[in-house]
GROMACS .gro file of C-alpha atoms in nm:
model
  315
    1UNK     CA    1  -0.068   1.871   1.074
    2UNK     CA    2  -0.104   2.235   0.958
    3UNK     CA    3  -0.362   2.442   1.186
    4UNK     CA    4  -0.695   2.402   0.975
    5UNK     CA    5  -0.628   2.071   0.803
    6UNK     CA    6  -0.726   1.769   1.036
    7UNK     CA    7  -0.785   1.434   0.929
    8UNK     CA    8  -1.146   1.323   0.923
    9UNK     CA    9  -1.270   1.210   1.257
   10UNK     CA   10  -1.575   1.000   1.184
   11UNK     CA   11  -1.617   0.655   1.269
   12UNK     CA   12  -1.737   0.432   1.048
   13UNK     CA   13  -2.038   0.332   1.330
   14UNK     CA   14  -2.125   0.475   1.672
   15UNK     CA   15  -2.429   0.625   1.601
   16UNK     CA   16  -2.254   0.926   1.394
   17UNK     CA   17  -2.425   1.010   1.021
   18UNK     CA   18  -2.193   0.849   0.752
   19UNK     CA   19  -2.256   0.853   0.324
   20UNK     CA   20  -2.475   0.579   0.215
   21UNK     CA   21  -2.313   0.312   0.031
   22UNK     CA   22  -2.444   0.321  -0.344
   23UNK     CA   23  -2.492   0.026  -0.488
   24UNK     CA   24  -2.235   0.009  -0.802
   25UNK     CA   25  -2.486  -0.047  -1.095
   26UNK     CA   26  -2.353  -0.300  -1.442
   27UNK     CA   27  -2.057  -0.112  -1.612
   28UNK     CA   28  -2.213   0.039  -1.930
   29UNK     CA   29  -1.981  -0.088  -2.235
   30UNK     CA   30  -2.040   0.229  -2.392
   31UNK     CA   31  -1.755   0.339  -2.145
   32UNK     CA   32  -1.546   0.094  -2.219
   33UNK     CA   33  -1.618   0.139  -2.640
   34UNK     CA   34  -1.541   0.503  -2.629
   35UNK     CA   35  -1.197   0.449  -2.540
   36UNK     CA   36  -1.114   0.340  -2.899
   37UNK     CA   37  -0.911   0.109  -3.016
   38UNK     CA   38  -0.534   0.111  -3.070
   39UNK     CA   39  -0.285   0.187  -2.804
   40UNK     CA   40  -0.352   0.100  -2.497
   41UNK     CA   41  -0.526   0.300  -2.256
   42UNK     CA   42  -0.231   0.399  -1.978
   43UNK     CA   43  -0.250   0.200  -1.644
   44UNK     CA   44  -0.107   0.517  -1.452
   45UNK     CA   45  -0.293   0.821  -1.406
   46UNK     CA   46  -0.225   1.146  -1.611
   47UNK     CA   47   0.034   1.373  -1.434
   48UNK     CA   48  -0.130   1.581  -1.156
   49UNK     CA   49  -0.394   1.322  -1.100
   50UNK     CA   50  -0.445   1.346  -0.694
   51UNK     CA   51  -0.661   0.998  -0.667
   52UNK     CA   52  -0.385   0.660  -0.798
   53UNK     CA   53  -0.537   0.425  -0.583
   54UNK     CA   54  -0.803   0.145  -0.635
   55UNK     CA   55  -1.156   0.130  -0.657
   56UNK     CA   56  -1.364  -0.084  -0.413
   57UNK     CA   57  -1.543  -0.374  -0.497
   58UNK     CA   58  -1.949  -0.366  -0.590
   59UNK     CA   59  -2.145  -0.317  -0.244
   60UNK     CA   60  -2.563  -0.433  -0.211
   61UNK     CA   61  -2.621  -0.301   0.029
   62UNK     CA   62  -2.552   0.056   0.292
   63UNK     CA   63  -2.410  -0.029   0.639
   64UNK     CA   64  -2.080   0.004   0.864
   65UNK     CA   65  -1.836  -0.293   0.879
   66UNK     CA   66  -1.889  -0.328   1.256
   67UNK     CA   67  -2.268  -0.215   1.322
   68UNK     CA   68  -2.361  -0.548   1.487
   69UNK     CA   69  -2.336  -0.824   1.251
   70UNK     CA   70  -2.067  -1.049   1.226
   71UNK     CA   71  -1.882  -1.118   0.881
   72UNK     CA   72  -1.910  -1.497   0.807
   73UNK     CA   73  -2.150  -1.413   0.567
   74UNK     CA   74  -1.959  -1.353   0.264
   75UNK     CA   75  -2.207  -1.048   0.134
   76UNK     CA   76  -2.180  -0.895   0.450
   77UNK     CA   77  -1.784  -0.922   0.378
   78UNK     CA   78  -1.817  -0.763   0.082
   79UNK     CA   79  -2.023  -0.493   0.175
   80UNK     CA   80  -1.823  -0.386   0.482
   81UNK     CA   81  -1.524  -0.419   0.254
   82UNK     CA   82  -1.711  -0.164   0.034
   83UNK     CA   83  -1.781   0.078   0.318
   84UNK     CA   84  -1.439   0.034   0.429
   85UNK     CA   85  -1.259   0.110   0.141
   86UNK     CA   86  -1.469   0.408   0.080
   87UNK     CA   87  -1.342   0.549   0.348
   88UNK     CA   88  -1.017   0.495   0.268
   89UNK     CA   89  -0.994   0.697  -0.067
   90UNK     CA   90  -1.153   0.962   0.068
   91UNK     CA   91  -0.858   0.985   0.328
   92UNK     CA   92  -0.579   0.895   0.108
   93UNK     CA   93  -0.692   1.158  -0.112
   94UNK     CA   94  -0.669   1.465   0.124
   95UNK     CA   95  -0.326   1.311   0.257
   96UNK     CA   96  -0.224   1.329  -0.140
   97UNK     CA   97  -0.349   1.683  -0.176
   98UNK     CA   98  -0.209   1.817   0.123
   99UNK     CA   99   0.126   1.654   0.018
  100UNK     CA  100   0.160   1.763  -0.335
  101UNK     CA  101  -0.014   2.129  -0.186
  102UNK     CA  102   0.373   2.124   0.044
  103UNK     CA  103   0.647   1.915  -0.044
  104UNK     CA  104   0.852   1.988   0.237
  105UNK     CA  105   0.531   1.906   0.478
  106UNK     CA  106   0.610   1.664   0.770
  107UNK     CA  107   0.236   1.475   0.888
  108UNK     CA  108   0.197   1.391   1.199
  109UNK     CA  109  -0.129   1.188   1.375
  110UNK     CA  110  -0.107   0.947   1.163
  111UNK     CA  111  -0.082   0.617   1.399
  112UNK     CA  112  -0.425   0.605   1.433
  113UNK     CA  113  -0.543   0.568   1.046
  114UNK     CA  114  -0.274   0.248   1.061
  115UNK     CA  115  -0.526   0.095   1.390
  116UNK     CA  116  -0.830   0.282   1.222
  117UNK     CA  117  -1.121  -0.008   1.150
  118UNK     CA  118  -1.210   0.053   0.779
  119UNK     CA  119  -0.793   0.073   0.710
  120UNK     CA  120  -0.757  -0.269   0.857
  121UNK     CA  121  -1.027  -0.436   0.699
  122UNK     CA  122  -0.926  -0.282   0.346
  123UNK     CA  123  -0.550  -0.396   0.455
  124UNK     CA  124  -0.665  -0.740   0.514
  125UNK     CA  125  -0.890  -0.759   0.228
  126UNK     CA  126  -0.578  -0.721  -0.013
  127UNK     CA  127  -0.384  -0.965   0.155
  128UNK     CA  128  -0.633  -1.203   0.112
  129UNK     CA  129  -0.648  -1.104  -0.238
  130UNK     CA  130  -0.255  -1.166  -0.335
  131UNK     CA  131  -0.184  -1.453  -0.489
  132UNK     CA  132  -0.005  -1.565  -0.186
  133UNK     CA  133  -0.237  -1.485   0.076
  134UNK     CA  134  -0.237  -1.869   0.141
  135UNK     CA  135   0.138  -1.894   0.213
  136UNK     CA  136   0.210  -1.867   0.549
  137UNK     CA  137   0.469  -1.698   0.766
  138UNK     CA  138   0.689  -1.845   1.063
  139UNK     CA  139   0.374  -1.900   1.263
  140UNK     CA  140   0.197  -2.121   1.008
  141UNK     CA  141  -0.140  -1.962   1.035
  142UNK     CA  142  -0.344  -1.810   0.788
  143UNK     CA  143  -0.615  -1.691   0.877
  144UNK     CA  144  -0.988  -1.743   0.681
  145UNK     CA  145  -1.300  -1.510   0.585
  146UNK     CA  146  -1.485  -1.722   0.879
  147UNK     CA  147  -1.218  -1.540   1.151
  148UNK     CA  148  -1.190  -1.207   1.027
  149UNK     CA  149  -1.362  -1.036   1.256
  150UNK     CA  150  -1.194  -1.184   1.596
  151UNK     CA  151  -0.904  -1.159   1.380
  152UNK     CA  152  -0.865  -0.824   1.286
  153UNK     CA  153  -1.012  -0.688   1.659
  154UNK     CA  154  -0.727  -0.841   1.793
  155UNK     CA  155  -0.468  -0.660   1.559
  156UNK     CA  156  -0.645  -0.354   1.625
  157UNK     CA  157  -0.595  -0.376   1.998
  158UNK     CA  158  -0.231  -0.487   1.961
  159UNK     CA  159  -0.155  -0.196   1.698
  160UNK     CA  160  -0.372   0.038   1.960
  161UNK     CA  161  -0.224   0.010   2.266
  162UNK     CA  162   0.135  -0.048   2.103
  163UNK     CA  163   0.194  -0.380   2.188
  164UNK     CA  164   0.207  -0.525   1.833
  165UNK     CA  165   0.577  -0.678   1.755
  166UNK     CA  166   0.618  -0.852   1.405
  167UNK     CA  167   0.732  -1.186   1.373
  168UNK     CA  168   1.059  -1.300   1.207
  169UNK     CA  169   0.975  -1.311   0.819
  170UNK     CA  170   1.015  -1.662   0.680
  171UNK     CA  171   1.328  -1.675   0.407
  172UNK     CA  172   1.254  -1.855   0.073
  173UNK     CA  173   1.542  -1.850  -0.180
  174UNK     CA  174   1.386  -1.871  -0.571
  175UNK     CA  175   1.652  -1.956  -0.846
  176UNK     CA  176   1.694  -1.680  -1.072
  177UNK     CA  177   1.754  -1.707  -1.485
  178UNK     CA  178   2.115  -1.580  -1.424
  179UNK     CA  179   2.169  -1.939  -1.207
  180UNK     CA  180   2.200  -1.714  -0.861
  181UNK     CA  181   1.936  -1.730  -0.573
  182UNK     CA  182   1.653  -1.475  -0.472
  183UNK     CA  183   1.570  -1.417  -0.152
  184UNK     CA  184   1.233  -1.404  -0.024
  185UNK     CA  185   1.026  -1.280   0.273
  186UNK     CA  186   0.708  -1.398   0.393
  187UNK     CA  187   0.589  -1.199   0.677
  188UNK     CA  188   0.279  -1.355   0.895
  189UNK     CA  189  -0.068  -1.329   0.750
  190UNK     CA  190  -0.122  -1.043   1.087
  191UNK     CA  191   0.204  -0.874   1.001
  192UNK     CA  192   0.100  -0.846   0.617
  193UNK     CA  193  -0.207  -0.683   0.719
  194UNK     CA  194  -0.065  -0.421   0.955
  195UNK     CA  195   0.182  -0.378   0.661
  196UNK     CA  196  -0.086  -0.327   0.409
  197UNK     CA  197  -0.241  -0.096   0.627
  198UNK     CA  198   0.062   0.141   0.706
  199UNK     CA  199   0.108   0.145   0.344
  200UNK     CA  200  -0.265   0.279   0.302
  201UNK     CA  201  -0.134   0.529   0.495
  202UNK     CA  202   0.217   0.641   0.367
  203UNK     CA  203   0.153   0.544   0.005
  204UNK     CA  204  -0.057   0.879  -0.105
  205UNK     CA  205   0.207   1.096   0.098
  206UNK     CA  206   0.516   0.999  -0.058
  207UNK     CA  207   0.377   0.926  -0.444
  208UNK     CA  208   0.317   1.319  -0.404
  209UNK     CA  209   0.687   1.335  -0.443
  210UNK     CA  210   0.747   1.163  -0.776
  211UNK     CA  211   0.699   1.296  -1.117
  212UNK     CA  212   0.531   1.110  -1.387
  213UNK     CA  213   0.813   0.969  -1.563
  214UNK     CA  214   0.872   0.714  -1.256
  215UNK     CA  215   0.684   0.370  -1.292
  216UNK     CA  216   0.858   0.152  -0.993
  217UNK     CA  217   0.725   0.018  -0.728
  218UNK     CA  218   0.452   0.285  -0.736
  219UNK     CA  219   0.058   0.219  -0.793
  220UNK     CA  220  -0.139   0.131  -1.085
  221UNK     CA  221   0.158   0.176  -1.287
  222UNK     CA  222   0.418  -0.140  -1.446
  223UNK     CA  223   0.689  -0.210  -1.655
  224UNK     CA  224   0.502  -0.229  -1.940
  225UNK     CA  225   0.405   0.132  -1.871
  226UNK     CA  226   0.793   0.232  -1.899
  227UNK     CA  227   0.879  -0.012  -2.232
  228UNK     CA  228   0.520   0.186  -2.394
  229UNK     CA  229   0.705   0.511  -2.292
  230UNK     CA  230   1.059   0.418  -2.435
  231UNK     CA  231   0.881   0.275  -2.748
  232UNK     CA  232   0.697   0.642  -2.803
  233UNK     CA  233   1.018   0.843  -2.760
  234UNK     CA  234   1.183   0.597  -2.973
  235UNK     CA  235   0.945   0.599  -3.263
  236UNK     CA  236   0.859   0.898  -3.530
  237UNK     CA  237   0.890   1.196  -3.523
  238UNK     CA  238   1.019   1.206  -3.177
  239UNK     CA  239   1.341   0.939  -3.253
  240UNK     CA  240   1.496   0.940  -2.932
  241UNK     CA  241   1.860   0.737  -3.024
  242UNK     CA  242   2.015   0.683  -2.676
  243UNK     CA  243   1.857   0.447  -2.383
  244UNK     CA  244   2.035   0.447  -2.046
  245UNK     CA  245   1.976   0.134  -1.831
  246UNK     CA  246   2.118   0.132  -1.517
  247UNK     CA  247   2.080  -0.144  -1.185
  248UNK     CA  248   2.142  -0.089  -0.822
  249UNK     CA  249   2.344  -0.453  -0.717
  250UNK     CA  250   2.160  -0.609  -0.473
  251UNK     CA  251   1.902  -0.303  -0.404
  252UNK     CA  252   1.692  -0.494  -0.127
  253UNK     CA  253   1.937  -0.655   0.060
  254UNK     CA  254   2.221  -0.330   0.153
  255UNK     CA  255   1.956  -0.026   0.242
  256UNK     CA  256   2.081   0.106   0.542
  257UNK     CA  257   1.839   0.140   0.747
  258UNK     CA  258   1.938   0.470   0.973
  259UNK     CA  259   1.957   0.642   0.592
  260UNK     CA  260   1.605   0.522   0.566
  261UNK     CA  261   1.473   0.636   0.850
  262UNK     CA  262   1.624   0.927   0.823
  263UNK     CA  263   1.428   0.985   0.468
  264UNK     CA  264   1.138   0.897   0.611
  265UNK     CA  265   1.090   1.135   0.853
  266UNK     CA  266   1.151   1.435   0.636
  267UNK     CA  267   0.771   1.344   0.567
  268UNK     CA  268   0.624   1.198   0.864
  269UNK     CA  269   0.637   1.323   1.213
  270UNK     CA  270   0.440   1.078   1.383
  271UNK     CA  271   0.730   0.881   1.631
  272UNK     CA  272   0.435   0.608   1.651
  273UNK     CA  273   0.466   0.562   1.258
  274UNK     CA  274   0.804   0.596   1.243
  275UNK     CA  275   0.893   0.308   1.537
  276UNK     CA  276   0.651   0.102   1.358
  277UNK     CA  277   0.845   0.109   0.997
  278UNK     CA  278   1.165   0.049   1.206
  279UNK     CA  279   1.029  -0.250   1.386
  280UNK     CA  280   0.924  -0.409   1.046
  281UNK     CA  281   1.284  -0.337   0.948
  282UNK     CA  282   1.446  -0.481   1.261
  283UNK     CA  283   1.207  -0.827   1.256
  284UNK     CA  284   1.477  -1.050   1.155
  285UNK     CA  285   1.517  -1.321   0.910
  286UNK     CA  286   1.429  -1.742   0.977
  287UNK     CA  287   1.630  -1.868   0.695
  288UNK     CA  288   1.560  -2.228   0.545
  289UNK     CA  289   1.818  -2.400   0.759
  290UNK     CA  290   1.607  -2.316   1.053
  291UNK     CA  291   1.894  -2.004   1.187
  292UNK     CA  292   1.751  -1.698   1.294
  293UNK     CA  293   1.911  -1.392   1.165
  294UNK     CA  294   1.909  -1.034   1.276
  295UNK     CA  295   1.765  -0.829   0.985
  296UNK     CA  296   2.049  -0.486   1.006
  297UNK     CA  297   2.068  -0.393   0.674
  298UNK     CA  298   1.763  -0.416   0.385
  299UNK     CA  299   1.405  -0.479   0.318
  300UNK     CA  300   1.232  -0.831   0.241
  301UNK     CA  301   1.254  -0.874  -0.110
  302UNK     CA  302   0.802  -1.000  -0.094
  303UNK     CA  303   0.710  -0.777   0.171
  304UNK     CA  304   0.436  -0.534   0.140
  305UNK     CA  305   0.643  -0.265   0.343
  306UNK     CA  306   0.911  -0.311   0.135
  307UNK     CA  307   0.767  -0.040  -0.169
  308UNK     CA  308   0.728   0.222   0.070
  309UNK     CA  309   1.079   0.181   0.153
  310UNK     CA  310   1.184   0.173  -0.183
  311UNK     CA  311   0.996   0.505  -0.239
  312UNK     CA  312   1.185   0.726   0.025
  313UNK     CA  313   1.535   0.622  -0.084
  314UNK     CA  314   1.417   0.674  -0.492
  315UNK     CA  315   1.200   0.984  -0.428
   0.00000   0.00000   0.00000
């Protein structure tokens, strides 16, 4: 880090003063109405826009994730969740801001947001809110809201003391219109999470690096974002003629990973970070006859990790 910017330091307990949670009050439709009708509000931010990431849920009540109470209860879930997520924003926004502030800036310290308590839980908490959060990885387990907090303590340790090592990811091929196969990773419901949260932490650093015009891979933005674009460069009085599409033959499956690596560290220092992307790389492959591959080339088509890896080699 540069000499006067340090990440925050605060825990989220331990007896240390933190914001209150505020309880979100009932969205007022006037905000909705006086958007107007007609084209669609955008699903990206405007350009320059530090803050692309999203918003918590609604919170009841104040209070720290870990102050003493266990998280069975599902509103005590929610409002650690809250807390958590908080505190995730506010960090991913100075990471942004110093990022876009130097674009040749390398961060360092970082390992310790990716074990940090309120990243995990926010990590976890999207998992469990994919649509496959239920499918589970070569070690069959998935874990519930009952063992969250055993659950993610454990991961923290492992992550902490560095002896965290993903699992294989579990290969699923899914026919494609075109009659040829897509391959599929599914990473273990622990290995998701510690990919969720490393992605917390590299996501605002390298989105400083693309312009507005990009729409892959990157948050709160879709395809649907891109056709809206073509379709208002296409239209009067603007009448754009020529459209250039372009594909990268099997993207996922050839990045070479020393290339990648070697992108990735123009922007992050931090060896910890760094072996961790690598050993997410390296995991290997179970395929569905049962064979275990070695994983030397490419990202999981699936895998959480596998934007942020996409980012480095687009940006």
């Amino acid at each position: 880090m540069h000499p006067g910017h340090t990440l925050p330091t605060k825990r989220l307990c331990g007896g240390q003063q933190h914001e209150p949670c505020r309880r979100r009050l009932n969205h007022d439709s006037s905000v909705a109405d006086s958007r107007g009708t007609g084209r669609r509000p955008r699903s990206s931010p405007r350009p320059g826009e530090p803050v692309t990431w999203r918003r918590g849920p609604a919170s009841r009540q104040q209070g720290c994730w870990n102050a003493g109470r266990t998280l069975v209860n599902t509103d005590a879930l929610e409002d650690a969740a809250f807390s958590a997520e908080r505190r995730v924003l506010e960090i991913q926004a100075k990471l942004h801001r110093w990022a876009r502030e130097d674009s040749h800036r390398r961060f360092d310290d970082l390992f310790n947001l990716v074990a940090d308590p309120a990243f995990l839980l926010t990590a976890w908490m999207r998992v469990r809110g994919n649509k496959g959060a239920r499918t589970p990885g070569v070690d069959g387990n998935v874990e519930n809201v009952r063992g969250v907090e055993g659950f993610l303590d454990g991961l923290r340790s492992q992550v902490k003391d560095r002896t965290f090592r993903p699992l294989p990811v579990r290969e699923r091929l899914i026919p494609k219109a075109s009659g040829k196969l897509r391959r599929l990773g599914i990473a273990s419901v622990a290995d998701r999470t510690v990919q969720a949260s490393l992605k917390l932490v590299l996501e605002p650093i390298f989105e400083a690096n693309f312009l507005p015009c990009s729409y892959g891979l990157r948050p709160m933005r879709r395809a649907h974002d891109a056709i809206a674009e073509v379709h208002y460069f296409a239209s009067r009085p603007r009448n754009y003629e020529w459209i250039v599409e372009g594909d990268i033959t099997a993207c996922f499956d050839e990045i070479d990973h020393s290339a990648l690596m070697d992108r990735v560290r123009d922007r992050i220092a931090d060896k910890r970070v760094l072996d961790l992307v690598k050993a997410f790389l390296k995991s290997g492959i179970l395929a569905e006859d049962g064979q275990l591959r070695a994983s030397d080339t490419g990202t999981p088509q699936g895998s959480i990790i596998t934007p942020p890896t996409q980012w480095v080699t687009r940006a």
